[in-house]
PDB file of C-alpha atoms in Angstrom:
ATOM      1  CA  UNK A 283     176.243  23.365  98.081  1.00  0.00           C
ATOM      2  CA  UNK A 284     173.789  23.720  95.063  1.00  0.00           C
ATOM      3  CA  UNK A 285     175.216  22.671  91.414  1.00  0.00           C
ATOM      4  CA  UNK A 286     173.467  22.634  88.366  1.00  0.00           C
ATOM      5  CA  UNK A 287     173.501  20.153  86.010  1.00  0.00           C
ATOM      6  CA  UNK A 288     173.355  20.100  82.247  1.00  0.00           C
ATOM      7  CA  UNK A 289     173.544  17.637  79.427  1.00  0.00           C
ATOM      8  CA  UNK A 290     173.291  13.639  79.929  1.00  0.00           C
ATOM      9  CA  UNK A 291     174.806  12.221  83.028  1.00  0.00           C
ATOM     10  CA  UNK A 292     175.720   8.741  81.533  1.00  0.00           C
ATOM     11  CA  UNK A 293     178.091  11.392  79.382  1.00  0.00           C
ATOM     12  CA  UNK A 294     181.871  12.030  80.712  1.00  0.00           C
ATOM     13  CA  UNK A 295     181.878  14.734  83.035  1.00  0.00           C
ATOM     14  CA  UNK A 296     182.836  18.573  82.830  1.00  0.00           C
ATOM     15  CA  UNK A 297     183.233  20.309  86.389  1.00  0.00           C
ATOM     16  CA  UNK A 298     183.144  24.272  86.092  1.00  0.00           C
ATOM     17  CA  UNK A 299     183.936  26.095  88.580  1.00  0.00           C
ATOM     18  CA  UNK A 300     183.301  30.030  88.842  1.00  0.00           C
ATOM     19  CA  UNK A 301     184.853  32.961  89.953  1.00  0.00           C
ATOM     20  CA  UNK A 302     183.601  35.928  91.973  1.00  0.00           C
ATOM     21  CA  UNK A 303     182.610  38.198  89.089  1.00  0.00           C
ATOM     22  CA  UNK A 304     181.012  36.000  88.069  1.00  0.00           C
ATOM     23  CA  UNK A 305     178.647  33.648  90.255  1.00  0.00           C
ATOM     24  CA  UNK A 306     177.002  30.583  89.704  1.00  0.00           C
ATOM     25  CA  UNK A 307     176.888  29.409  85.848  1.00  0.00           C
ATOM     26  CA  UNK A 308     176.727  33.115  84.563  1.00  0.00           C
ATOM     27  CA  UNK A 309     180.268  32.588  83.570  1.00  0.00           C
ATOM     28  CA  UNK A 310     179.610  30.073  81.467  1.00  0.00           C
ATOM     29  CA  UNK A 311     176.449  30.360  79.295  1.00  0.00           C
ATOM     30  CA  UNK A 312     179.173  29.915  76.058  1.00  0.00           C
ATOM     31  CA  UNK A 313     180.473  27.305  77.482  1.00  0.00           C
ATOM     32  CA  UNK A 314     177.307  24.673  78.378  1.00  0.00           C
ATOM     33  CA  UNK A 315     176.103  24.733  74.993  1.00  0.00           C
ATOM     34  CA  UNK A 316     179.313  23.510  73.329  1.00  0.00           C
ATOM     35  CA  UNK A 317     179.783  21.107  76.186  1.00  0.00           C
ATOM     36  CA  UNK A 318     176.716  19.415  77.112  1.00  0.00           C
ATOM     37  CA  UNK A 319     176.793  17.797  73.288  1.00  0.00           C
ATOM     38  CA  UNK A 320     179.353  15.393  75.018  1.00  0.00           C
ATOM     39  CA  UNK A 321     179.619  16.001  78.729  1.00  0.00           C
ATOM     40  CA  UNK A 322     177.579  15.768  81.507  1.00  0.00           C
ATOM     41  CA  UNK A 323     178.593  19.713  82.815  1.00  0.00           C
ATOM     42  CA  UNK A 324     178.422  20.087  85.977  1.00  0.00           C
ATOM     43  CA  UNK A 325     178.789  23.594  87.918  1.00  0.00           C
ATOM     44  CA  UNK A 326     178.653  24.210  91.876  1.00  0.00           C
ATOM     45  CA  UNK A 327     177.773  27.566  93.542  1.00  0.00           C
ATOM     46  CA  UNK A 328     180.538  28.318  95.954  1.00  0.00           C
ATOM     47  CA  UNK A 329     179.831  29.406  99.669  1.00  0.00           C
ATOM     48  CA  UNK A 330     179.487  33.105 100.313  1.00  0.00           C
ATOM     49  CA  UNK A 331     179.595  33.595  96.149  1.00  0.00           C
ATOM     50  CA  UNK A 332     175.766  32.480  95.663  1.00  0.00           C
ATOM     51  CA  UNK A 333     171.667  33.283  96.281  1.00  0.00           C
ATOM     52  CA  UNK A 334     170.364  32.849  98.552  1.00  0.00           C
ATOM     53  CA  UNK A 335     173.808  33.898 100.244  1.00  0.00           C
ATOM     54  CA  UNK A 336     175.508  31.941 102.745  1.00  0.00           C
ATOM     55  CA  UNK A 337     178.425  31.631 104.669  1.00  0.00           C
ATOM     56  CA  UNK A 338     181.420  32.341 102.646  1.00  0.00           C
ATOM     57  CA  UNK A 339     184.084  29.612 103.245  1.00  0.00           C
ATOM     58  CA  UNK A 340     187.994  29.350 102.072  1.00  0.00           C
ATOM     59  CA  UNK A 341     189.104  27.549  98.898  1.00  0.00           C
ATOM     60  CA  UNK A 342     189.730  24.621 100.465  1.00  0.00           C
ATOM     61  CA  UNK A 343     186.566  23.917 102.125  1.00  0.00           C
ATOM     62  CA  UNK A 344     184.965  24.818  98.778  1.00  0.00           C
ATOM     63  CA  UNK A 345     186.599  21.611  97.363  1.00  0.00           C
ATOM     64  CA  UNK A 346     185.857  19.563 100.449  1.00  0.00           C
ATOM     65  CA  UNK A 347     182.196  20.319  99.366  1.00  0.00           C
ATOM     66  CA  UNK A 348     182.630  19.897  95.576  1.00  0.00           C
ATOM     67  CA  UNK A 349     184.345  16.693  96.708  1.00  0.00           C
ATOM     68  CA  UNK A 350     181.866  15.308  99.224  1.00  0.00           C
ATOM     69  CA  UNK A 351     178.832  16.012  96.321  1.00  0.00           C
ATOM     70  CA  UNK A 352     181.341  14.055  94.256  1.00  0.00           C
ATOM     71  CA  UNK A 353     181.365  11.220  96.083  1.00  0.00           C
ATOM     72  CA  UNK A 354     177.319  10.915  96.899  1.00  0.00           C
ATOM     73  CA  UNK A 355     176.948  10.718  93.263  1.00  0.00           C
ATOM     74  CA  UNK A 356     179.659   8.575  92.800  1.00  0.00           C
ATOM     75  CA  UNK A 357     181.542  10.108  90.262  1.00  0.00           C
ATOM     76  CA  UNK A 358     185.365   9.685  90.450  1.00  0.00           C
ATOM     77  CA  UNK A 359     186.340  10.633  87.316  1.00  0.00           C
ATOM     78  CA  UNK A 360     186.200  14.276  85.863  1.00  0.00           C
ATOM     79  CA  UNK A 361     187.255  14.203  81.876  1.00  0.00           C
ATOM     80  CA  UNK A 362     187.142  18.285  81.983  1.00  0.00           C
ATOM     81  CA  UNK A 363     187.980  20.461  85.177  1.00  0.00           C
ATOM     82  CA  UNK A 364     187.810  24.483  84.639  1.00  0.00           C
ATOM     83  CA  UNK A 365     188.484  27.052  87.412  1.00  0.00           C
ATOM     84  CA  UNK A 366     187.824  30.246  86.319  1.00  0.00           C
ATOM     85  CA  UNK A 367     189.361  33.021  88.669  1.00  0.00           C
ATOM     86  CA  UNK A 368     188.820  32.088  92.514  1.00  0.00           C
ATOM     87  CA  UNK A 369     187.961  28.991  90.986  1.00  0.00           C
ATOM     88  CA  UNK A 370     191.360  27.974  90.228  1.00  0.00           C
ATOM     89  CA  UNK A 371     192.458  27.780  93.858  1.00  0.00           C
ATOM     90  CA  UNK A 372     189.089  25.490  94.093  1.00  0.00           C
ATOM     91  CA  UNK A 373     190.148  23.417  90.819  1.00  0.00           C
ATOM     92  CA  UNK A 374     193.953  23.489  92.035  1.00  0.00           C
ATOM     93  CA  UNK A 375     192.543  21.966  95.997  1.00  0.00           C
ATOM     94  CA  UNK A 376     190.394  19.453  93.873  1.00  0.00           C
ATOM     95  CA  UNK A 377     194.118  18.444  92.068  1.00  0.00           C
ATOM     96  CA  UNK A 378     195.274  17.075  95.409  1.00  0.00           C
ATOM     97  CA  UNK A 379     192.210  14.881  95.657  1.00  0.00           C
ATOM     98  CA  UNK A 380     194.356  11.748  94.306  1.00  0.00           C
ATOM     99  CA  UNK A 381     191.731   9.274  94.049  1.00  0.00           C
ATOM    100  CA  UNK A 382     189.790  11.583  91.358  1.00  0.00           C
ATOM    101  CA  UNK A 383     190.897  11.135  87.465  1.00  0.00           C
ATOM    102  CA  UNK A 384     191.068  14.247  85.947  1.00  0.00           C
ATOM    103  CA  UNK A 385     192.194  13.999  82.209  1.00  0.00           C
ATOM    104  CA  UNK A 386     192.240  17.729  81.544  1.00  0.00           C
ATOM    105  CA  UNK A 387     192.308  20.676  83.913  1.00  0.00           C
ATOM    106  CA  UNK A 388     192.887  24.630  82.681  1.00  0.00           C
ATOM    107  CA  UNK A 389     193.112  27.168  84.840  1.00  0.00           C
ATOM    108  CA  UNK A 390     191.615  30.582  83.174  1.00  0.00           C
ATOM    109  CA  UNK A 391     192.966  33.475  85.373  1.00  0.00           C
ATOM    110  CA  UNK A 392     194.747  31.905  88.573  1.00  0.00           C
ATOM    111  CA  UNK A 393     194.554  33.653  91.394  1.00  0.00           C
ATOM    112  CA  UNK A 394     197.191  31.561  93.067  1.00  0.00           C
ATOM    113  CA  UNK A 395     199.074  34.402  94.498  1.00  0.00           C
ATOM    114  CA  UNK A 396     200.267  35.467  98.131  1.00  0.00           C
ATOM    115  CA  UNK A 397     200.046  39.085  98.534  1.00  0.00           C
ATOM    116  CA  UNK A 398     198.469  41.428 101.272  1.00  0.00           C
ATOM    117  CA  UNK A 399     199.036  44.637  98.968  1.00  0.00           C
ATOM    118  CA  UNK A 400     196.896  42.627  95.976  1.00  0.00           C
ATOM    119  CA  UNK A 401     194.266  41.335  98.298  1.00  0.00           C
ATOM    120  CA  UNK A 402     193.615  45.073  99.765  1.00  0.00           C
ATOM    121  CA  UNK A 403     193.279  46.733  96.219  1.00  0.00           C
ATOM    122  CA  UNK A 404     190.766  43.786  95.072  1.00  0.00           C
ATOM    123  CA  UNK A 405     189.253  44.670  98.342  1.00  0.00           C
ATOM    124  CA  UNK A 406     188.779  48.221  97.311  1.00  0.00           C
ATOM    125  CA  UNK A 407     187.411  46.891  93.511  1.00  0.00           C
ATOM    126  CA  UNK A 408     184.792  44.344  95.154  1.00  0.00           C
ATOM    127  CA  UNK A 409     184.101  46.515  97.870  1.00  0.00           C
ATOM    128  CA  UNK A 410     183.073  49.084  94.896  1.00  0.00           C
ATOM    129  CA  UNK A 411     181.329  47.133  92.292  1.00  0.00           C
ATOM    130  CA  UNK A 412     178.674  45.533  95.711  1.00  0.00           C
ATOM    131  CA  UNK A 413     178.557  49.349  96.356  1.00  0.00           C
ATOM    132  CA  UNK A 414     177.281  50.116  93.248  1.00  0.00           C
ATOM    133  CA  UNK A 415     175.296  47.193  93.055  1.00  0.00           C
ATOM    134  CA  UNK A 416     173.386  47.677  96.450  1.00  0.00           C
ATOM    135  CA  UNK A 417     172.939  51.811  95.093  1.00  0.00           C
ATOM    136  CA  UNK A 418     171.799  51.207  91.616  1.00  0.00           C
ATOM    137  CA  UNK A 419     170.393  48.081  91.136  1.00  0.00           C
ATOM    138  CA  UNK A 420     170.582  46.720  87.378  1.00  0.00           C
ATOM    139  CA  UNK A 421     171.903  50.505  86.276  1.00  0.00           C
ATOM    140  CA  UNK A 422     175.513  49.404  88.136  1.00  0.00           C
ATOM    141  CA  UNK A 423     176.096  47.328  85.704  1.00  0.00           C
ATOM    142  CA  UNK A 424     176.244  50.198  82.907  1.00  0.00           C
ATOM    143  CA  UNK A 425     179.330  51.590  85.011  1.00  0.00           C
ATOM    144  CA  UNK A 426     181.492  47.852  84.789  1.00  0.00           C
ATOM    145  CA  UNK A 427     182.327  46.598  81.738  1.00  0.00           C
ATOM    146  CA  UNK A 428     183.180  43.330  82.419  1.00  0.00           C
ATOM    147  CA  UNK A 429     179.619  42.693  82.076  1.00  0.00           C
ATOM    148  CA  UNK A 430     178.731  43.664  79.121  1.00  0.00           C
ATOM    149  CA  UNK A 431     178.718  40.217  77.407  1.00  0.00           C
ATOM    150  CA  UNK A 432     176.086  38.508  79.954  1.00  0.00           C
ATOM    151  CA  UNK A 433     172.246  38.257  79.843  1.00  0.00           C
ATOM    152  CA  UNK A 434     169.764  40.420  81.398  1.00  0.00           C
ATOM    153  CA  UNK A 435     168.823  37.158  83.378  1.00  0.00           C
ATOM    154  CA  UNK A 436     172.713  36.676  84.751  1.00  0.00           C
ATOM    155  CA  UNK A 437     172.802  40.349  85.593  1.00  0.00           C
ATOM    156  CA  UNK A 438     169.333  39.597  87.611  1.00  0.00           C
ATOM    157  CA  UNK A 439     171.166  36.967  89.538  1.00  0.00           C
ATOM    158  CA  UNK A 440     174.845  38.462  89.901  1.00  0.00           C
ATOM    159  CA  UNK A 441     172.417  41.458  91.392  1.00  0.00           C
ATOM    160  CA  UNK A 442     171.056  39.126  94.213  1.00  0.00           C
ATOM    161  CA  UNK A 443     174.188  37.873  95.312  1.00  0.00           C
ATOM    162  CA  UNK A 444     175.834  41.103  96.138  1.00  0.00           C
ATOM    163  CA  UNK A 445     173.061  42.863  97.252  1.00  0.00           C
ATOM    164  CA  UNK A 446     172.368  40.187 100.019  1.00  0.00           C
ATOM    165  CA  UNK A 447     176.208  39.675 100.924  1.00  0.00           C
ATOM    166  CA  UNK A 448     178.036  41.898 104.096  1.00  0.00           C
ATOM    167  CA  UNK A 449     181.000  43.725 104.438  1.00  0.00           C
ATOM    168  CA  UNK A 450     182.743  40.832 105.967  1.00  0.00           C
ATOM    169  CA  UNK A 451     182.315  38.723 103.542  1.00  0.00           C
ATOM    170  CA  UNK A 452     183.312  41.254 101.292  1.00  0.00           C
ATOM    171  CA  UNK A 453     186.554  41.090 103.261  1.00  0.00           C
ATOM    172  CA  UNK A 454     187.092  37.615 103.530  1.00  0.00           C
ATOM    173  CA  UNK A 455     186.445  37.021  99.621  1.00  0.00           C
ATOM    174  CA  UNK A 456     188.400  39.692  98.742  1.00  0.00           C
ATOM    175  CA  UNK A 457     191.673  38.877 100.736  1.00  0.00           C
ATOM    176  CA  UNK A 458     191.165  35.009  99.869  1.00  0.00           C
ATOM    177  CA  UNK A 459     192.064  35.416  96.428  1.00  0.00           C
ATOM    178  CA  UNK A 460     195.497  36.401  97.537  1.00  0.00           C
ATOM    179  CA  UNK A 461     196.233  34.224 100.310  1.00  0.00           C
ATOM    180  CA  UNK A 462     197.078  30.913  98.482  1.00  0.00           C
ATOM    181  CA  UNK A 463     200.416  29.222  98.809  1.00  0.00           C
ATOM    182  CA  UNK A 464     201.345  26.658  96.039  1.00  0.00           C
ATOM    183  CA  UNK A 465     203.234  23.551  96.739  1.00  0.00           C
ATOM    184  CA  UNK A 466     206.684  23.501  95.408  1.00  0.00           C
ATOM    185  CA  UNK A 467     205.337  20.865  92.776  1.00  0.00           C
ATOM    186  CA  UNK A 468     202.740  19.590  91.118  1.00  0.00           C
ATOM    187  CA  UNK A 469     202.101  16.250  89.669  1.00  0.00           C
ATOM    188  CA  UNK A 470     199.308  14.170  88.284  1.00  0.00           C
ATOM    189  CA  UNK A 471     200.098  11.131  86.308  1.00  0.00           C
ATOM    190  CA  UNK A 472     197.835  11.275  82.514  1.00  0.00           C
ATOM    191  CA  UNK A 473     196.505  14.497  83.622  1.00  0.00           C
ATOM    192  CA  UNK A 474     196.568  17.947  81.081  1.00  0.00           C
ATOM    193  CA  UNK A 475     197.346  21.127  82.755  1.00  0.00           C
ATOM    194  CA  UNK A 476     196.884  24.486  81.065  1.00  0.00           C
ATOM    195  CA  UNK A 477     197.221  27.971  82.473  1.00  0.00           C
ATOM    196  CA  UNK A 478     195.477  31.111  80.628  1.00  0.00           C
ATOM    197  CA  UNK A 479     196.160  34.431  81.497  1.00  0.00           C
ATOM    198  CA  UNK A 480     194.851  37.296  78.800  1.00  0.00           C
ATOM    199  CA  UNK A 481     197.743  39.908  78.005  1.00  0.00           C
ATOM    200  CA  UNK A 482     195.470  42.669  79.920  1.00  0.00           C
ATOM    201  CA  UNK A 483     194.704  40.473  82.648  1.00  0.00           C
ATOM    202  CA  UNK A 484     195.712  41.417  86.291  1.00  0.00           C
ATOM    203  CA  UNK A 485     196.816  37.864  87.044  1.00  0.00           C
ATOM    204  CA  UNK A 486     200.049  37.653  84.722  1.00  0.00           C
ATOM    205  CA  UNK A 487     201.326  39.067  88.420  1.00  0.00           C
ATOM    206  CA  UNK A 488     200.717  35.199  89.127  1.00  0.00           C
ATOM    207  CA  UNK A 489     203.541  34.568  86.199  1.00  0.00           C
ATOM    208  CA  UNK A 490     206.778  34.096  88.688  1.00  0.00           C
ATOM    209  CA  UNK A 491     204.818  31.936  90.974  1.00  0.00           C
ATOM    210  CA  UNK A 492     203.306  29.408  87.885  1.00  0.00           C
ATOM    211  CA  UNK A 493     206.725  29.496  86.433  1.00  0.00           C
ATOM    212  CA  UNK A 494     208.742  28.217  89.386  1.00  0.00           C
ATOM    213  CA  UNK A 495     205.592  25.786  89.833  1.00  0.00           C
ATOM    214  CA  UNK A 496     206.473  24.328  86.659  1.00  0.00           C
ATOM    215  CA  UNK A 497     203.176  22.058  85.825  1.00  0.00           C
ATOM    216  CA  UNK A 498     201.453  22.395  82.452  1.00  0.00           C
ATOM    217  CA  UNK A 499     201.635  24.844  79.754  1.00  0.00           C
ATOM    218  CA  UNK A 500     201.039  28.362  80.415  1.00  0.00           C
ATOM    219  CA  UNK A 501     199.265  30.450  77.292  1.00  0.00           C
ATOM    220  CA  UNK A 502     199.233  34.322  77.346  1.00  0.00           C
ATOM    221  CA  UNK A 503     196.312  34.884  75.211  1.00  0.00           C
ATOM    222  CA  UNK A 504     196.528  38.261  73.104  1.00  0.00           C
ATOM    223  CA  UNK A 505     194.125  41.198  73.217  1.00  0.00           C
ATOM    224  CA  UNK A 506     192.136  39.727  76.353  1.00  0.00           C
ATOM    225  CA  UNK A 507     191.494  40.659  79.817  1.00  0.00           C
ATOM    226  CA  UNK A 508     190.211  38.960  82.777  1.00  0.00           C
ATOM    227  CA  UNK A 509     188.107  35.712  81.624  1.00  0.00           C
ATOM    228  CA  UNK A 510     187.273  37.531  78.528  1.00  0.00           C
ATOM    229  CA  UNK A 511     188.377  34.791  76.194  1.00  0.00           C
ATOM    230  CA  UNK A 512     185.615  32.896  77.379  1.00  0.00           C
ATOM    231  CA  UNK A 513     183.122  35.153  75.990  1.00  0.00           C
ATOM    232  CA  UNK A 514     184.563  36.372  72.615  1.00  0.00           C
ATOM    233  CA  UNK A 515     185.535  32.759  71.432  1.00  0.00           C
ATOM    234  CA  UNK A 516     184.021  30.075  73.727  1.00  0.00           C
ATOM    235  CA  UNK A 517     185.001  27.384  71.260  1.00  0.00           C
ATOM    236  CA  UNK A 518     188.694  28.571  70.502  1.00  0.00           C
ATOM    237  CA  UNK A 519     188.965  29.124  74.675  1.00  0.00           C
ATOM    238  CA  UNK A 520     188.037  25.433  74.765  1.00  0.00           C
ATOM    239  CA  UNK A 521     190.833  24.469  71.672  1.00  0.00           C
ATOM    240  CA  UNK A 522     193.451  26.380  73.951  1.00  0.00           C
ATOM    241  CA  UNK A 523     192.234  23.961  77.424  1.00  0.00           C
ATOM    242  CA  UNK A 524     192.929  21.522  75.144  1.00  0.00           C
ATOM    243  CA  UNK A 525     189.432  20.094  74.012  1.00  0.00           C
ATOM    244  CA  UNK A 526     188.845  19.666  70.912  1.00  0.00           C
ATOM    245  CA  UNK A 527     184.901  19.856  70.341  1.00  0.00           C
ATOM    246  CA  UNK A 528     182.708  18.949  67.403  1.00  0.00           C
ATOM    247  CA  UNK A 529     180.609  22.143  66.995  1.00  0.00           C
ATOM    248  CA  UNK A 530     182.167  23.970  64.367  1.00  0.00           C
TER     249      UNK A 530
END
């Protein structure tokens, strides 16, 4: 598993990790600027989600990797731990991993939902947007406007990765995001959890599951849809994980 790395790594550590939409650190060129001041930010490429692509591999196994990188560089303690879509069921595997501190964890747009109707019309979406990709190049991303905050250079790279990935992994990504079962509690001692969901997002249908969960503070952010928050107001998105950042 590639990560990148930004900022100092004597510096306390920030793990992000990204969603499908958005692969690879494309998610979260607001983000590193803000952060690497004071963290050493660190963000993997999942399997399957990444270029060159490879073998696409559940949320689970994603975390065993995250966690075995971890461990070669012997880091044990993460001050900051995002999950940003599909990355939450990463972040929320990584939560289980007892011997790792994690001060603060948010989890922006959980997919952390069971549901064979929800993973077949995400299927349909993903199976679209690659479509579109693999038919128009750089032009598909005129059609989606999720992308219309991102760099030409992110839109280059987003481009790679779905016009090198197949049908079944299409599949297998798709359905994954709706084939998580949570615990029936969750608990880490010192450790801040914080759920966003944006008022127009698709994953408030994640609500009754996070509210019988009962673990951290759940914020419906107004006016936003899926990880938008992120991109309109990096630094307030970072107030509402609950760090509080010098960069005003």
């Amino acid at each position: 598993m590639l990560f990148e790395t930004f900022g100092d790594k004597d510096k306390p550590v920030a793990l992000l990790i990204h969603g499908i939409f958005y692969p690879g650190s494309t998610s979260y060129k607001t983000l590193i600027p803000l952060l690497e001041k004071d963290y050493y930010v660190l963000v993997p490429h999942l399997e399957g989600i990444n270029y060159p692509v490879s073998k696409f591999i559940s949320s689970m196994e994603q975390s065993n990797e995250i966690v075995k990188w971890l461990k070669e560089n012997n880091i044990n303690k993460i001050s900051f731990l995002l999950g940003s879509s599909f990355g939450t069921s990463v972040a929320f595997e990584l939560m289980k991993e007892l011997w790792l501190q994690i001060d603060i964890v948010a989890f922006d747009g959980p997919t952390l939902k069971n549901s064979k109707y929800r993973g077949t019309l995400f299927y349909m979406e993903l199976n679209k947007l690659v479509g579109d990709i693999k038919k128009y190049g750089m032009k598909a991303f005129d059609k989606w406007p999720r992308y219309n905050h991102i760099s030409t250079e992110d839109k280059i790279y987003i481009k790679n990765v779905f016009e090198n990935i197949s049908s079944e992994t299409i599949k297998k990504i798709a359905f994954s995001c709706y084939h998580y079962k949570l615990p029936s509690q969750l608990f880490r001692e010192n450790t801040k959890i914080t759920f966003l969901i944006g008022d127009r997002d698709r994953s408030k249908k994640n609500l009754p599951e996070l509210k019988i969960l009962a673990a951290g503070d759940i914020k419906i952010i107004k006016d936003m849809s899926h990880l938008e928050f992120m991109f309109k107001n990096p630094l307030k998105f970072l107030e509402e994980c609950g760090l509080y950042l010098d960069n005003k």
